[in-house]
Tab-separated table of C-alpha atoms in Angstrom:
chain	number	residue	atom	x	y	z
D	1	MET	CA	325.768	20.261	107.961
D	2	GLU	CA	326.683	18.472	104.726
D	3	ASP	CA	326.205	14.822	105.624
D	4	CYS	CA	323.290	15.223	108.044
D	5	ILE	CA	320.287	13.208	106.847
D	6	PHE	CA	317.814	15.659	108.405
D	7	CYS	CA	319.531	18.657	106.776
D	8	LYS	CA	319.233	16.821	103.454
D	9	ILE	CA	315.523	16.248	104.114
D	10	ILE	CA	315.041	19.971	104.839
D	11	LYS	CA	316.837	20.861	101.566
D	12	GLY	CA	314.659	18.414	99.620
D	13	GLU	CA	317.635	16.204	98.708
D	14	ILE	CA	315.988	13.206	100.404
D	15	PRO	CA	312.229	12.671	100.187
D	16	ALA	CA	310.139	12.825	103.336
D	17	ALA	CA	306.454	12.752	104.195
D	18	LYS	CA	306.226	16.380	105.313
D	19	VAL	CA	303.404	17.321	107.664
D	20	TYR	CA	304.429	20.910	108.489
D	21	GLU	CA	307.063	23.490	107.583
D	22	ASP	CA	307.719	27.120	108.355
D	23	GLU	CA	310.790	29.330	108.745
D	24	TRP	CA	311.809	27.625	112.035
D	25	VAL	CA	310.834	23.966	111.865
D	26	PHE	CA	310.261	21.042	109.566
D	27	ALA	CA	307.985	18.206	110.709
D	28	PHE	CA	307.709	14.892	108.926
D	29	LEU	CA	306.673	11.302	109.498
D	30	ASP	CA	309.367	9.122	111.049
D	31	LEU	CA	310.168	6.271	108.675
D	32	SER	CA	309.999	3.793	111.564
D	33	GLN	CA	306.351	4.714	112.324
D	34	VAL	CA	306.560	3.178	115.802
D	35	THR	CA	302.874	4.073	115.899
D	36	PRO	CA	300.736	5.470	113.051
D	37	GLY	CA	301.347	9.222	112.843
D	38	HIS	CA	304.784	9.101	114.565
D	39	THR	CA	306.148	12.529	113.626
D	40	LEU	CA	309.527	14.207	114.048
D	41	VAL	CA	309.785	17.953	114.629
D	42	ILE	CA	313.224	19.370	113.819
D	43	PRO	CA	314.702	22.867	113.792
D	44	LYS	CA	315.625	23.942	110.275
D	45	ASP	CA	318.892	25.314	111.628
D	46	HIS	CA	321.181	22.338	112.318
D	47	ARG	CA	321.567	21.774	116.044
D	48	GLN	CA	323.026	18.562	117.385
D	49	ASP	CA	320.859	18.423	120.500
D	50	ILE	CA	319.039	20.522	123.108
D	51	PHE	CA	322.365	21.767	124.461
D	52	ASP	CA	322.910	23.656	121.177
D	53	TYR	CA	319.663	25.661	121.450
D	54	GLU	CA	319.531	29.371	122.222
D	55	ASP	CA	316.470	30.686	124.042
D	56	ASP	CA	314.922	32.134	120.857
D	57	LEU	CA	315.281	28.887	118.913
D	58	ALA	CA	313.876	26.855	121.808
D	59	ALA	CA	310.889	29.186	122.079
D	60	GLU	CA	310.136	28.924	118.368
D	61	VAL	CA	310.594	25.149	118.109
D	62	PHE	CA	308.707	24.221	121.274
D	63	ARG	CA	305.938	26.737	120.508
D	64	ARG	CA	305.057	24.661	117.466
D	65	VAL	CA	304.962	21.274	119.201
D	66	PRO	CA	301.417	21.636	120.645
D	67	ARG	CA	300.047	22.780	117.269
D	68	ILE	CA	301.514	19.752	115.493
D	69	ALA	CA	300.497	17.396	118.330
D	70	LYS	CA	296.902	18.647	118.170
D	71	ALA	CA	296.871	18.129	114.392
D	72	ILE	CA	298.075	14.544	114.848
D	73	LYS	CA	295.346	13.950	117.442
D	74	GLU	CA	292.752	15.383	115.069
D	75	ALA	CA	294.019	13.259	112.176
D	76	PHE	CA	294.063	10.126	114.362
D	77	PRO	CA	291.150	10.559	116.789
D	78	GLU	CA	291.459	6.928	117.859
D	79	ALA	CA	294.758	7.805	119.590
D	80	GLN	CA	294.305	7.638	123.352
D	81	GLY	CA	297.310	9.830	124.192
D	82	MET	CA	300.736	10.937	122.990
D	83	ASN	CA	304.311	10.595	124.128
D	84	ILE	CA	306.610	13.503	123.358
D	85	ALA	CA	310.261	12.506	123.547
D	86	MET	CA	313.618	14.073	122.813
D	87	ASN	CA	316.826	12.058	123.032
D	88	ASN	CA	320.007	14.060	123.603
D	89	GLY	CA	323.312	12.241	123.205
D	90	PRO	CA	324.208	8.610	122.484
D	91	LEU	CA	323.565	7.421	126.039
D	92	ALA	CA	320.050	8.902	125.791
D	93	TYR	CA	319.437	6.881	122.584
D	94	GLN	CA	319.953	9.737	120.116
D	95	SER	CA	320.756	8.082	116.788
D	96	VAL	CA	320.542	11.040	114.381
D	97	PHE	CA	322.612	13.970	115.572
D	98	HIS	CA	320.306	16.706	114.358
D	99	SER	CA	318.013	17.643	117.213
D	100	HIS	CA	314.527	16.189	116.887
D	101	ILE	CA	311.390	15.783	118.936
D	102	HIS	CA	309.313	12.614	118.583
D	103	LEU	CA	305.524	12.939	118.691
D	104	LEU	CA	304.209	9.409	119.211
D	105	PRO	CA	300.438	8.925	119.175
D	106	ARG	CA	299.404	6.125	121.528
D	107	TYR	CA	296.643	3.682	120.670
D	108	SER	CA	297.015	0.944	123.273
D	109	GLU	CA	299.503	-0.529	125.720
D	110	GLU	CA	300.503	-2.987	122.989
D	111	ASP	CA	301.060	-0.464	120.173
D	112	GLY	CA	304.821	-0.972	119.908
D	113	PHE	CA	306.117	1.765	122.186
D	114	ALA	CA	307.171	1.355	125.791
D	115	MET	CA	308.741	3.764	128.227
D	116	THR	CA	309.595	2.783	131.766
D	117	PHE	CA	311.410	4.465	134.618
D	118	THR	CA	313.036	2.874	137.629
D	119	ASN	CA	311.791	4.320	140.905
D	120	ASN	CA	314.883	5.035	143.031
D	121	GLN	CA	313.007	7.102	145.598
D	122	ASP	CA	314.111	4.911	148.501
D	123	LYS	CA	317.807	5.054	147.556
D	124	TYR	CA	318.311	8.751	148.317
D	125	SER	CA	317.714	10.955	151.322
D	126	GLN	CA	315.813	14.230	151.319
D	127	ALA	CA	319.150	15.956	151.947
D	128	GLU	CA	320.517	14.450	148.720
D	129	PHE	CA	317.436	15.610	146.774
D	130	LYS	CA	317.813	19.104	148.224
D	131	GLN	CA	321.530	19.171	147.381
D	132	ARG	CA	320.827	18.178	143.757
D	133	ALA	CA	318.114	20.806	143.411
D	134	GLU	CA	320.408	23.479	144.842
D	135	LYS	CA	323.222	22.457	142.484
D	136	ILE	CA	320.950	22.838	139.453
D	137	GLY	CA	319.514	26.099	140.792
D	138	GLN	CA	323.016	27.506	141.282
D	139	ALA	CA	323.951	26.604	137.707
D	140	ILE	CA	320.842	28.417	136.446
D	141	LYS	CA	321.617	31.478	138.580
D	142	LEU	CA	325.234	31.580	137.375
D	143	LYS	CA	324.022	31.668	133.784
D	144	GLU	CA	321.465	34.378	134.567
D	145	ASP	CA	323.998	36.507	136.474
D	146	GLY	CA	326.473	36.160	133.641
D	147	ASP	CA	323.798	37.064	131.120
D	148	GLU	CA	324.542	33.797	129.368
D	149	GLU	CA	321.942	31.436	128.068
D	150	ILE	CA	321.442	28.273	130.046
């Protein structure tokens, strides 16, 4: 895509602090550096978000995430953990519309990154949970029966 900042980084038109590259992915330090070592892993083939992935691309991209995460942990042994995040769509806080996975080393509870979830467990019945699970399962089965990718 012509005006995609990440595509320009892949092509070398915009400088980036590259940490890894192969035929499938490009990984580089996020300019924001929410925490030291904050790395983005992107597919070299422009995809807007996870919904644009085929099975083969997903397998190749996500196969590399543990390797890069382990390298970050080795480079920053003081990190106590790591968040791995992927935002898909504006409502999910995606700001660059070239799919990317954030690898965020964690050093302390006050290191500049926070992630919280509201527990709505008491708002829904077991029947509602079961209905939601069945709905998703049916969508998966429809794709499998139609030989389409999910």
